[in-house]
Tab-separated table of C-alpha atoms in Angstrom:
chain	number	residue	atom	x	y	z
A	29	MET	CA	-0.013	0.015	-0.003
A	30	ASN	CA	1.608	3.252	-1.140
A	31	VAL	CA	1.714	6.355	1.000
A	32	LYS	CA	-0.886	9.102	0.472
A	33	ILE	CA	0.319	12.520	-0.716
A	34	PRO	CA	-1.090	14.554	2.334
A	35	GLU	CA	1.083	12.470	4.658
A	36	MET	CA	4.188	13.320	2.604
A	37	MET	CA	3.187	16.980	2.551
A	38	ASN	CA	3.045	17.151	6.351
A	39	ARG	CA	6.674	16.104	6.692
A	40	PRO	CA	9.371	18.700	7.279
A	41	GLU	CA	11.461	19.950	4.434
A	42	VAL	CA	14.949	18.338	4.678
A	43	LEU	CA	16.601	19.735	1.567
A	44	LEU	CA	16.506	23.552	1.341
A	45	ARG	CA	16.208	25.390	-1.922
A	46	GLY	CA	19.165	27.020	-3.635
A	47	ASN	CA	21.849	24.349	-3.342
A	48	PHE	CA	24.740	23.306	-5.555
A	49	ALA	CA	22.971	20.303	-7.171
A	50	CYS	CA	22.820	20.292	-10.987
A	51	ALA	CA	19.499	21.006	-12.626
A	52	GLY	CA	17.433	17.805	-12.753
A	53	CYS	CA	19.496	15.995	-10.034
A	54	GLY	CA	18.358	12.520	-9.271
A	55	LEU	CA	20.105	12.539	-5.897
A	56	SER	CA	18.066	15.571	-4.720
A	57	ILE	CA	14.784	13.799	-5.459
A	58	ALA	CA	15.983	10.673	-3.680
A	59	TYR	CA	17.254	12.592	-0.641
A	60	LYS	CA	14.213	14.788	-0.042
A	61	THR	CA	11.847	11.818	-0.429
A	62	ALA	CA	13.758	9.292	1.661
A	63	ILE	CA	15.067	11.408	4.543
A	64	SER	CA	11.671	13.251	5.000
A	65	ALA	CA	10.147	9.837	5.831
A	66	LEU	CA	12.308	9.457	8.954
A	67	ASN	CA	11.772	10.737	12.532
A	68	ARG	CA	14.709	12.736	13.932
A	69	PRO	CA	17.359	11.544	11.420
A	70	ILE	CA	21.139	11.970	11.842
A	71	VAL	CA	22.789	11.643	8.466
A	72	VAL	CA	26.356	10.493	7.942
A	73	ILE	CA	27.700	11.419	4.506
A	74	PRO	CA	31.041	10.177	3.117
A	75	ALA	CA	32.702	11.924	0.174
A	76	CYS	CA	30.177	11.818	-2.623
A	77	CYS	CA	27.902	14.161	-4.529
A	78	ALA	CA	25.802	14.599	-1.409
A	79	SER	CA	28.856	16.275	0.275
A	80	VAL	CA	29.131	18.680	-2.691
A	81	ILE	CA	25.507	19.808	-3.028
A	82	GLN	CA	25.389	20.866	0.631
A	83	SER	CA	27.321	24.038	-0.468
A	84	LEU	CA	30.116	26.070	1.183
A	85	HIS	CA	30.854	26.587	4.856
A	86	PRO	CA	29.226	28.085	6.948
A	87	ASN	CA	26.002	27.389	4.991
A	88	VAL	CA	24.428	23.956	4.698
A	89	THR	CA	21.525	23.009	2.550
A	90	TYR	CA	20.484	20.004	4.650
A	91	ASN	CA	17.912	20.805	7.301
A	92	VAL	CA	18.917	17.774	9.390
A	93	PRO	CA	21.968	17.061	11.550
A	94	THR	CA	24.658	15.900	9.119
A	95	LEU	CA	28.206	14.564	9.678
A	96	ASN	CA	30.704	14.623	6.898
A	97	ILE	CA	33.268	11.910	7.172
A	98	ALA	CA	36.000	10.164	5.135
A	99	PHE	CA	35.067	7.868	2.307
A	100	ALA	CA	35.783	4.541	4.059
A	101	ALA	CA	34.442	5.531	7.513
A	102	HIS	CA	30.713	6.085	7.047
A	103	ALA	CA	29.243	2.963	8.587
A	104	SER	CA	31.758	2.902	11.487
A	105	ALA	CA	30.978	6.582	12.317
A	106	ALA	CA	27.229	5.836	12.143
A	107	SER	CA	27.700	2.741	14.387
A	108	GLY	CA	29.242	5.023	17.080
A	109	ILE	CA	26.471	7.547	16.763
A	110	ALA	CA	23.726	4.978	16.909
A	111	ARG	CA	25.242	3.308	20.068
A	112	ALA	CA	25.853	6.666	21.782
A	113	LYS	CA	22.281	7.811	21.155
A	114	LYS	CA	20.982	4.488	22.478
A	115	MET	CA	23.042	4.863	25.655
A	116	ARG	CA	21.680	8.384	26.203
A	117	GLY	CA	18.141	7.126	25.608
A	118	GLU	CA	17.472	9.440	22.655
A	119	ASP	CA	15.067	8.362	20.018
A	120	THR	CA	16.850	9.155	16.764
A	121	THR	CA	17.380	7.361	13.445
A	122	THR	CA	21.029	7.081	12.327
A	123	VAL	CA	21.382	7.063	8.547
A	124	VAL	CA	24.295	6.539	6.199
A	125	TRP	CA	23.723	8.348	2.917
A	126	SER	CA	26.448	7.272	0.436
A	127	GLY	CA	26.907	7.100	-3.284
A	128	ASP	CA	27.754	4.006	-5.235
A	129	GLY	CA	31.504	4.742	-4.843
A	130	GLY	CA	31.181	4.659	-1.066
A	131	THR	CA	29.067	1.511	-1.023
A	132	TYR	CA	30.210	-0.683	-3.917
A	133	ASP	CA	33.939	0.082	-3.731
A	134	ILE	CA	35.617	2.146	-1.011
A	135	GLY	CA	33.271	1.795	1.957
A	136	LEU	CA	32.646	-1.939	1.438
A	137	ALA	CA	34.775	-3.187	4.341
A	138	THR	CA	33.237	-0.696	6.714
A	139	TRP	CA	29.599	-1.418	6.010
A	140	SER	CA	30.339	-5.168	5.906
A	141	GLY	CA	31.622	-4.931	9.445
A	142	ALA	CA	28.671	-2.850	10.655
A	143	ALA	CA	26.176	-5.265	8.916
A	144	GLU	CA	27.910	-8.232	10.545
A	145	ARG	CA	27.483	-6.535	13.984
A	146	ASN	CA	23.864	-5.708	12.972
A	147	GLU	CA	24.175	-2.093	14.081
A	148	ASN	CA	20.973	-0.069	14.249
A	149	ILE	CA	21.565	1.934	11.029
A	150	ILE	CA	19.664	2.596	7.826
A	151	HIS	CA	22.173	2.554	4.968
A	152	PHE	CA	21.073	4.345	1.743
A	153	CYS	CA	22.990	4.013	-1.416
A	154	TYR	CA	21.914	6.326	-4.217
A	155	ASP	CA	23.299	4.630	-7.277
A	156	ASN	CA	24.250	6.758	-10.222
A	157	GLY	CA	26.790	4.288	-11.548
A	158	PHE	CA	30.034	6.209	-11.342
A	159	TYR	CA	32.102	8.660	-9.221
A	160	SER	CA	30.053	11.730	-10.008
A	161	ASN	CA	31.663	14.405	-7.784
A	162	THR	CA	35.193	13.847	-9.058
A	163	GLY	CA	34.253	13.932	-12.697
A	164	ALA	CA	32.627	10.689	-13.820
A	165	GLN	CA	35.207	7.989	-13.265
A	166	ARG	CA	34.137	4.313	-13.533
A	167	SER	CA	32.969	2.488	-10.373
A	168	SER	CA	31.988	-1.112	-9.966
A	169	ALA	CA	28.345	-0.019	-10.284
A	170	THR	CA	28.896	1.260	-13.817
A	171	PRO	CA	26.982	-0.959	-16.301
A	172	ARG	CA	28.628	-2.629	-19.266
A	173	GLY	CA	29.197	-0.344	-22.253
A	174	ALA	CA	28.946	2.937	-20.344
A	175	VAL	CA	31.387	5.675	-21.331
A	176	THR	CA	33.097	7.341	-18.357
A	177	THR	CA	36.285	9.464	-18.235
A	178	THR	CA	38.363	6.335	-17.327
A	179	THR	CA	36.581	4.010	-19.767
A	180	PRO	CA	36.440	6.091	-22.936
A	181	GLY	CA	35.629	3.098	-25.107
A	182	GLY	CA	32.774	1.844	-22.817
A	183	LYS	CA	33.207	-0.368	-19.774
A	184	ARG	CA	34.039	-3.934	-20.590
A	185	GLU	CA	32.974	-5.564	-17.357
A	186	LYS	CA	29.506	-6.201	-15.902
A	187	ARG	CA	28.011	-4.284	-13.023
A	188	LYS	CA	28.533	-5.707	-9.533
A	189	SER	CA	25.435	-6.801	-7.556
A	190	VAL	CA	25.927	-5.123	-4.181
A	191	VAL	CA	22.496	-6.285	-3.006
A	192	ARG	CA	23.438	-9.936	-3.181
A	193	ILE	CA	26.684	-9.226	-1.191
A	194	MET	CA	24.445	-7.390	1.322
A	195	ALA	CA	21.953	-10.300	1.368
A	196	ALA	CA	24.867	-12.643	2.329
A	197	HIS	CA	25.109	-10.737	5.648
A	198	ASP	CA	21.547	-11.936	6.538
A	199	ILE	CA	20.483	-8.418	7.618
A	200	PRO	CA	16.830	-7.806	8.536
A	201	TYR	CA	15.729	-5.590	5.618
A	202	ILE	CA	17.026	-4.847	2.122
A	203	ALA	CA	15.090	-2.989	-0.529
A	204	THR	CA	15.647	-1.342	-3.901
A	205	ALA	CA	13.743	1.748	-4.988
A	206	SER	CA	13.768	4.206	-7.851
A	207	ILE	CA	13.237	7.949	-8.038
A	208	GLY	CA	10.771	7.274	-10.861
A	209	TYR	CA	8.399	6.053	-8.131
A	210	PRO	CA	8.860	8.471	-5.157
A	211	ARG	CA	5.846	7.114	-3.263
A	212	ASP	CA	7.159	3.575	-3.459
A	213	LEU	CA	10.526	4.880	-2.169
A	214	TYR	CA	8.820	6.755	0.759
A	215	THR	CA	6.808	3.645	1.661
A	216	LYS	CA	9.864	1.441	1.752
A	217	VAL	CA	11.844	3.936	3.924
A	218	LYS	CA	8.883	4.176	6.292
A	219	LYS	CA	8.795	0.410	6.557
A	220	ALA	CA	12.539	0.159	7.099
A	221	SER	CA	12.359	2.788	9.899
A	222	LEU	CA	10.107	0.501	11.955
A	223	ILE	CA	12.624	-2.417	11.840
A	224	GLU	CA	15.582	-2.767	14.238
A	225	GLY	CA	19.061	-3.632	12.937
A	226	TYR	CA	21.066	-2.950	9.795
A	227	ARG	CA	18.773	-1.984	6.861
A	228	PHE	CA	19.921	-1.252	3.364
A	229	ILE	CA	18.076	0.620	0.628
A	230	LEU	CA	19.529	0.934	-2.850
A	231	ILE	CA	18.119	3.843	-4.820
A	232	ASP	CA	18.430	4.259	-8.602
A	233	ALA	CA	19.321	7.940	-9.042
A	234	PRO	CA	19.877	9.156	-12.620
A	235	CYS	CA	22.543	11.833	-13.113
A	236	PRO	CA	21.864	14.083	-16.132
A	237	THR	CA	25.344	15.597	-16.090
A	238	GLY	CA	27.277	12.316	-15.990
A	239	TRP	CA	24.874	10.259	-18.058
A	240	ASN	CA	24.707	12.985	-20.688
A	241	SER	CA	20.894	13.029	-20.687
A	242	ASP	CA	18.250	15.744	-20.762
A	243	PRO	CA	17.682	17.034	-17.166
A	244	ALA	CA	13.914	17.062	-17.749
A	245	ILE	CA	13.675	13.301	-18.217
A	246	THR	CA	15.318	12.312	-14.920
A	247	PRO	CA	12.125	10.710	-13.389
A	248	GLU	CA	11.327	9.072	-16.777
A	249	LEU	CA	14.800	7.413	-16.785
A	250	GLY	CA	14.001	6.104	-13.325
A	251	GLU	CA	10.781	4.588	-14.579
A	252	LEU	CA	12.345	3.220	-17.776
A	253	SER	CA	15.109	1.463	-15.851
A	254	VAL	CA	12.331	-0.450	-14.030
A	255	LYS	CA	10.242	-1.083	-17.126
A	256	THR	CA	13.175	-2.432	-19.177
A	257	GLY	CA	14.285	-4.767	-16.361
A	258	PHE	CA	17.515	-2.810	-15.921
A	259	PHE	CA	16.842	-2.083	-12.213
A	260	PRO	CA	14.414	-4.536	-10.562
A	261	LEU	CA	12.538	-3.362	-7.476
A	262	TYR	CA	12.244	-5.819	-4.575
A	263	GLU	CA	12.491	-6.238	-0.837
A	264	ILE	CA	14.442	-8.896	1.070
A	265	GLU	CA	13.118	-9.514	4.547
A	266	GLU	CA	14.927	-12.125	6.715
A	267	GLY	CA	16.413	-13.708	3.559
A	268	LYS	CA	13.046	-13.946	1.696
A	269	LEU	CA	12.847	-11.934	-1.496
A	270	THR	CA	9.617	-10.419	-2.822
A	271	PHE	CA	9.434	-8.417	-6.044
A	272	SER	CA	7.600	-5.120	-5.682
A	273	LYS	CA	4.296	-4.439	-7.382
A	274	ARG	CA	5.916	-2.148	-9.933
A	275	SER	CA	8.475	-4.805	-10.897
A	276	ILE	CA	6.795	-8.190	-10.639
A	277	ARG	CA	5.419	-8.235	-14.181
A	278	TYR	CA	8.893	-7.637	-15.583
A	279	LYS	CA	10.112	-10.918	-14.206
A	280	ASP	CA	8.964	-12.436	-17.521
A	281	PRO	CA	11.397	-11.040	-20.202
A	282	ALA	CA	8.516	-10.846	-22.686
A	283	ASN	CA	6.754	-8.073	-20.674
A	284	ARG	CA	9.883	-5.869	-20.538
A	285	LEU	CA	10.401	-2.936	-22.881
A	286	PRO	CA	13.468	-3.234	-25.098
A	287	VAL	CA	16.535	-2.139	-23.228
A	288	GLU	CA	17.465	0.116	-26.142
A	289	ASN	CA	14.551	2.415	-25.075
A	290	TYR	CA	16.483	3.178	-21.911
A	291	LEU	CA	19.972	3.319	-23.476
A	292	GLU	CA	19.205	5.656	-26.407
A	293	LYS	CA	18.178	8.427	-24.033
A	294	GLN	CA	21.660	8.605	-22.487
A	295	GLY	CA	24.765	9.939	-24.177
A	296	ARG	CA	27.028	7.543	-22.229
A	297	PHE	CA	25.619	4.545	-24.157
A	298	LYS	CA	25.867	6.203	-27.616
A	299	SER	CA	28.805	4.134	-28.852
A	300	MET	CA	27.400	0.751	-27.839
A	301	THR	CA	27.480	-1.946	-30.514
A	302	SER	CA	24.676	-4.572	-30.860
A	303	ASP	CA	27.082	-7.213	-29.496
A	304	GLN	CA	27.583	-5.152	-26.344
A	305	ILE	CA	23.785	-4.680	-25.993
A	306	LYS	CA	23.363	-8.485	-26.250
A	307	LEU	CA	25.949	-8.922	-23.488
A	308	LEU	CA	24.181	-6.278	-21.324
A	309	THR	CA	20.822	-8.011	-21.833
A	310	ASP	CA	22.428	-11.279	-20.719
A	311	ASP	CA	23.846	-9.498	-17.646
A	312	LEU	CA	20.346	-8.282	-16.718
A	313	GLN	CA	18.804	-11.720	-17.230
A	314	HIS	CA	21.548	-13.280	-15.079
A	315	GLU	CA	20.756	-10.801	-12.270
A	316	TRP	CA	17.023	-11.621	-12.466
A	317	ASP	CA	17.755	-15.329	-12.345
A	318	MET	CA	20.011	-15.010	-9.328
A	319	LEU	CA	17.407	-12.817	-7.536
A	320	SER	CA	14.656	-15.387	-8.278
A	321	ARG	CA	16.670	-18.015	-6.405
A	322	LEU	CA	16.224	-15.941	-3.246
A	323	GLU	CA	12.426	-15.950	-3.552
B	13	MET	CA	22.859	31.211	19.119
B	14	LYS	CA	19.502	29.654	18.392
B	15	VAL	CA	18.869	27.497	15.315
B	16	ILE	CA	15.755	25.823	14.130
B	17	ILE	CA	16.293	22.185	13.086
B	18	LEU	CA	13.174	20.228	11.947
B	19	ASN	CA	10.809	22.849	13.580
B	20	GLU	CA	12.620	22.482	16.934
B	21	GLU	CA	14.453	25.388	18.444
B	22	ILE	CA	17.857	24.333	19.724
B	23	GLU	CA	20.269	26.501	21.699
B	24	LEU	CA	23.893	26.136	20.361
B	25	LYS	CA	27.022	27.297	22.144
B	26	ASP	CA	29.851	29.013	20.097
B	27	PRO	CA	31.076	26.263	17.750
B	28	VAL	CA	34.565	24.922	18.244
B	29	LEU	CA	34.051	22.553	15.306
B	30	PRO	CA	33.663	23.730	11.669
B	31	LEU	CA	29.892	23.732	12.122
B	32	GLY	CA	27.593	24.883	9.330
B	33	ARG	CA	23.991	26.022	9.641
B	34	PRO	CA	20.973	25.205	7.471
B	35	THR	CA	20.517	28.147	5.184
B	36	LEU	CA	18.110	28.889	2.408
B	37	GLY	CA	19.957	29.564	-0.833
B	38	SER	CA	23.313	28.299	0.391
B	39	ALA	CA	24.615	28.441	-3.205
B	40	GLY	CA	23.116	31.853	-3.907
B	41	GLU	CA	20.047	32.644	-5.880
B	42	THR	CA	20.102	29.659	-8.184
B	43	GLY	CA	17.233	31.034	-10.311
B	44	ASP	CA	19.823	32.814	-12.507
B	45	TRP	CA	21.074	29.377	-13.757
B	46	ARG	CA	17.798	29.115	-15.726
B	47	THR	CA	17.462	29.599	-19.483
B	48	TYR	CA	13.835	28.414	-19.614
B	49	ARG	CA	11.080	29.316	-17.128
B	50	PRO	CA	8.269	26.947	-16.255
B	51	LYS	CA	4.907	28.653	-16.489
B	52	PHE	CA	1.935	27.465	-14.446
B	53	ILE	CA	-1.525	27.357	-16.159
B	54	GLU	CA	-4.089	26.990	-13.364
B	55	GLU	CA	-7.083	25.779	-15.444
B	56	ASN	CA	-5.204	22.604	-16.673
B	57	CYS	CA	-4.053	21.627	-13.186
B	58	ILE	CA	-5.762	18.483	-11.699
B	59	LYS	CA	-3.838	18.790	-8.377
B	60	CYS	CA	-2.057	15.458	-8.702
B	61	TYR	CA	1.128	17.032	-7.208
B	62	LYS	CA	3.412	14.988	-9.443
B	63	CYS	CA	5.423	18.150	-10.029
B	64	TRP	CA	5.771	18.682	-6.274
B	65	LEU	CA	6.899	15.024	-5.798
B	66	SER	CA	9.507	15.082	-8.509
B	67	CYS	CA	10.934	18.628	-8.281
B	68	PRO	CA	14.647	18.048	-7.347
B	69	GLU	CA	15.010	21.493	-5.874
B	70	GLY	CA	11.822	21.740	-3.887
B	71	THR	CA	10.859	24.995	-5.674
B	72	ILE	CA	7.344	23.781	-6.464
B	73	ARG	CA	5.600	24.943	-3.345
B	74	VAL	CA	2.236	23.765	-2.046
B	75	ASP	CA	0.741	25.450	1.016
B	76	ALA	CA	-1.718	22.748	1.902
B	77	HIS	CA	-3.194	19.612	0.297
B	78	GLY	CA	-5.983	20.655	-2.051
B	79	GLU	CA	-4.481	24.008	-3.080
B	80	TYR	CA	-2.750	24.854	-6.352
B	81	PRO	CA	1.057	24.607	-6.439
B	82	TYR	CA	3.134	27.677	-7.210
B	83	ILE	CA	6.774	28.094	-8.218
B	84	ASP	CA	9.562	29.814	-6.327
B	85	TYR	CA	11.379	31.543	-9.219
B	86	VAL	CA	14.199	32.848	-6.980
B	87	TYR	CA	15.653	29.326	-6.740
B	88	CYS	CA	14.113	27.378	-9.651
B	89	LYS	CA	17.010	26.064	-11.875
B	90	GLY	CA	14.708	25.459	-14.836
B	91	CYS	CA	15.473	21.762	-15.337
B	92	GLY	CA	12.047	21.042	-16.786
B	93	VAL	CA	11.285	17.927	-14.678
B	94	CYS	CA	7.912	19.423	-13.573
B	95	VAL	CA	6.795	20.034	-17.172
B	96	HIS	CA	7.863	16.488	-18.160
B	97	VAL	CA	5.973	14.667	-15.422
B	98	CYS	CA	2.773	16.830	-15.590
B	99	PRO	CA	-0.215	14.737	-16.899
B	100	GLY	CA	-2.368	17.836	-17.363
B	101	ARG	CA	-6.128	17.903	-18.094
B	102	LYS	CA	-7.242	16.491	-21.478
B	103	LYS	CA	-3.602	16.283	-22.644
B	104	GLN	CA	-3.159	20.042	-21.989
B	105	LYS	CA	-0.227	20.291	-19.603
B	106	ALA	CA	-0.570	22.677	-16.650
B	107	LEU	CA	3.064	23.643	-16.973
B	108	GLU	CA	5.100	24.788	-20.015
B	109	MET	CA	8.609	25.989	-20.583
B	110	THR	CA	8.919	29.527	-21.867
B	111	PRO	CA	12.234	31.279	-22.748
B	112	GLU	CA	13.484	33.457	-19.947
C-alpha cells in the first residue's frame, strides 16, 4: 500500500532550496523523499555528490543534523552515533547516505563490518553508476558499455550486484527503489524505519550531467530502468525476496520494454554496439535469475 | 545562538568545530542558472502534485493539500522535470517551458 500525498506534505522539508545540485539532479529527489520519511534523522555522509551539493561553509543546505566523514568511514561513524544515542536514551534514526563509490567500492569493508554486527543503522546508497563528484570515473556499479572518463571506449565488465553481497550478511531488511516512483521509495523507507538492525536501501538515481541525458527526463529514466528490467525493485526481509508491485510483471522477459529504449536516451551509451547490448541483456537476465533463487 | 532544526528550536554554544547552519539559498540565488522558465497554467491543473513530488530543488511549493502549487522563481533552476511529469487535463499540460 503506497503512502498518500497529504502524509508526505506534512513532513518537514529536509533539503533547502538554492543548493549546488545540478539542474534535474536525481540525488536531490531521492534525498528529499527518503530522509523526510524518517523521525529525527542523523545523516552520515562520506565523500560523494551529497557532500558537494550541501554548499560552502558556513551554510548547509540540509535541514537535518549531518556529519561529513572520510570515504571509508561512514558505517563505522554511524555505528558510534547509533550506540551513543541509544546509551543516552534518545530516540533518533542514524542514517548513512552514500553514493555507489562509497558503497560498492571504497566503503565496502566498513559497512560489511557494521552489517555483521547488525548495528541499528539505515544505509542508503543512491546509485548513479560512477564517481560523479570527481568527474565521472568508472565504479563497480557502472553498467557494461557505459562511457566514463576512465573508460572512454565503454566499460568492458559487468556491473557488480551489491544487494546480493548485502543479502549474504543476513540483515533484517534490504530494498531497492527508484526515483521514478517516489511514493514507493517513501513507503519502503517508512517500513525500514520500523525495523531494528542494519537496513539497506539501494536507490536508482539518474545523473543528467554524467549520463549525458536531458535534465527534464530524470524521473522518466528512473521509470524506464524499471520497465526495461534494468533495475528490478524488490524487498528482502529475513532472507526472503519479494518483487515489488511495480516490478513483478517484468520478471517475464517478454513483458519488458526493449533495453534500447533506456539506452538511447543517455549519451554515455551512444557508442554501444549490438554485441555489447546483447551482453548487457544477458547480464540483466543473469541478475534476475540470481534474484529469483532468493524468492 | 538559536537555530531551528526540523521545527525544533535548539540552543547552540559557540562552535569549536567547523559547524555549518541550514541556510536557504546556500549556493546563492540559483534562479539565474535558468534559461527556460516553467509557467503554471491553473485551469489545466488537476492537483495530482506529481510536479511537487519530482521537483529536485523543492521549488514547487504547495501550502496545503488541495491547493494549487506555485513556483519559487528565486531558486528554480529550470530543469524542466515538472513540465515532463505533468499529466495535465485532457492532454493540456498545466506547466510549460517559456524562454526566460
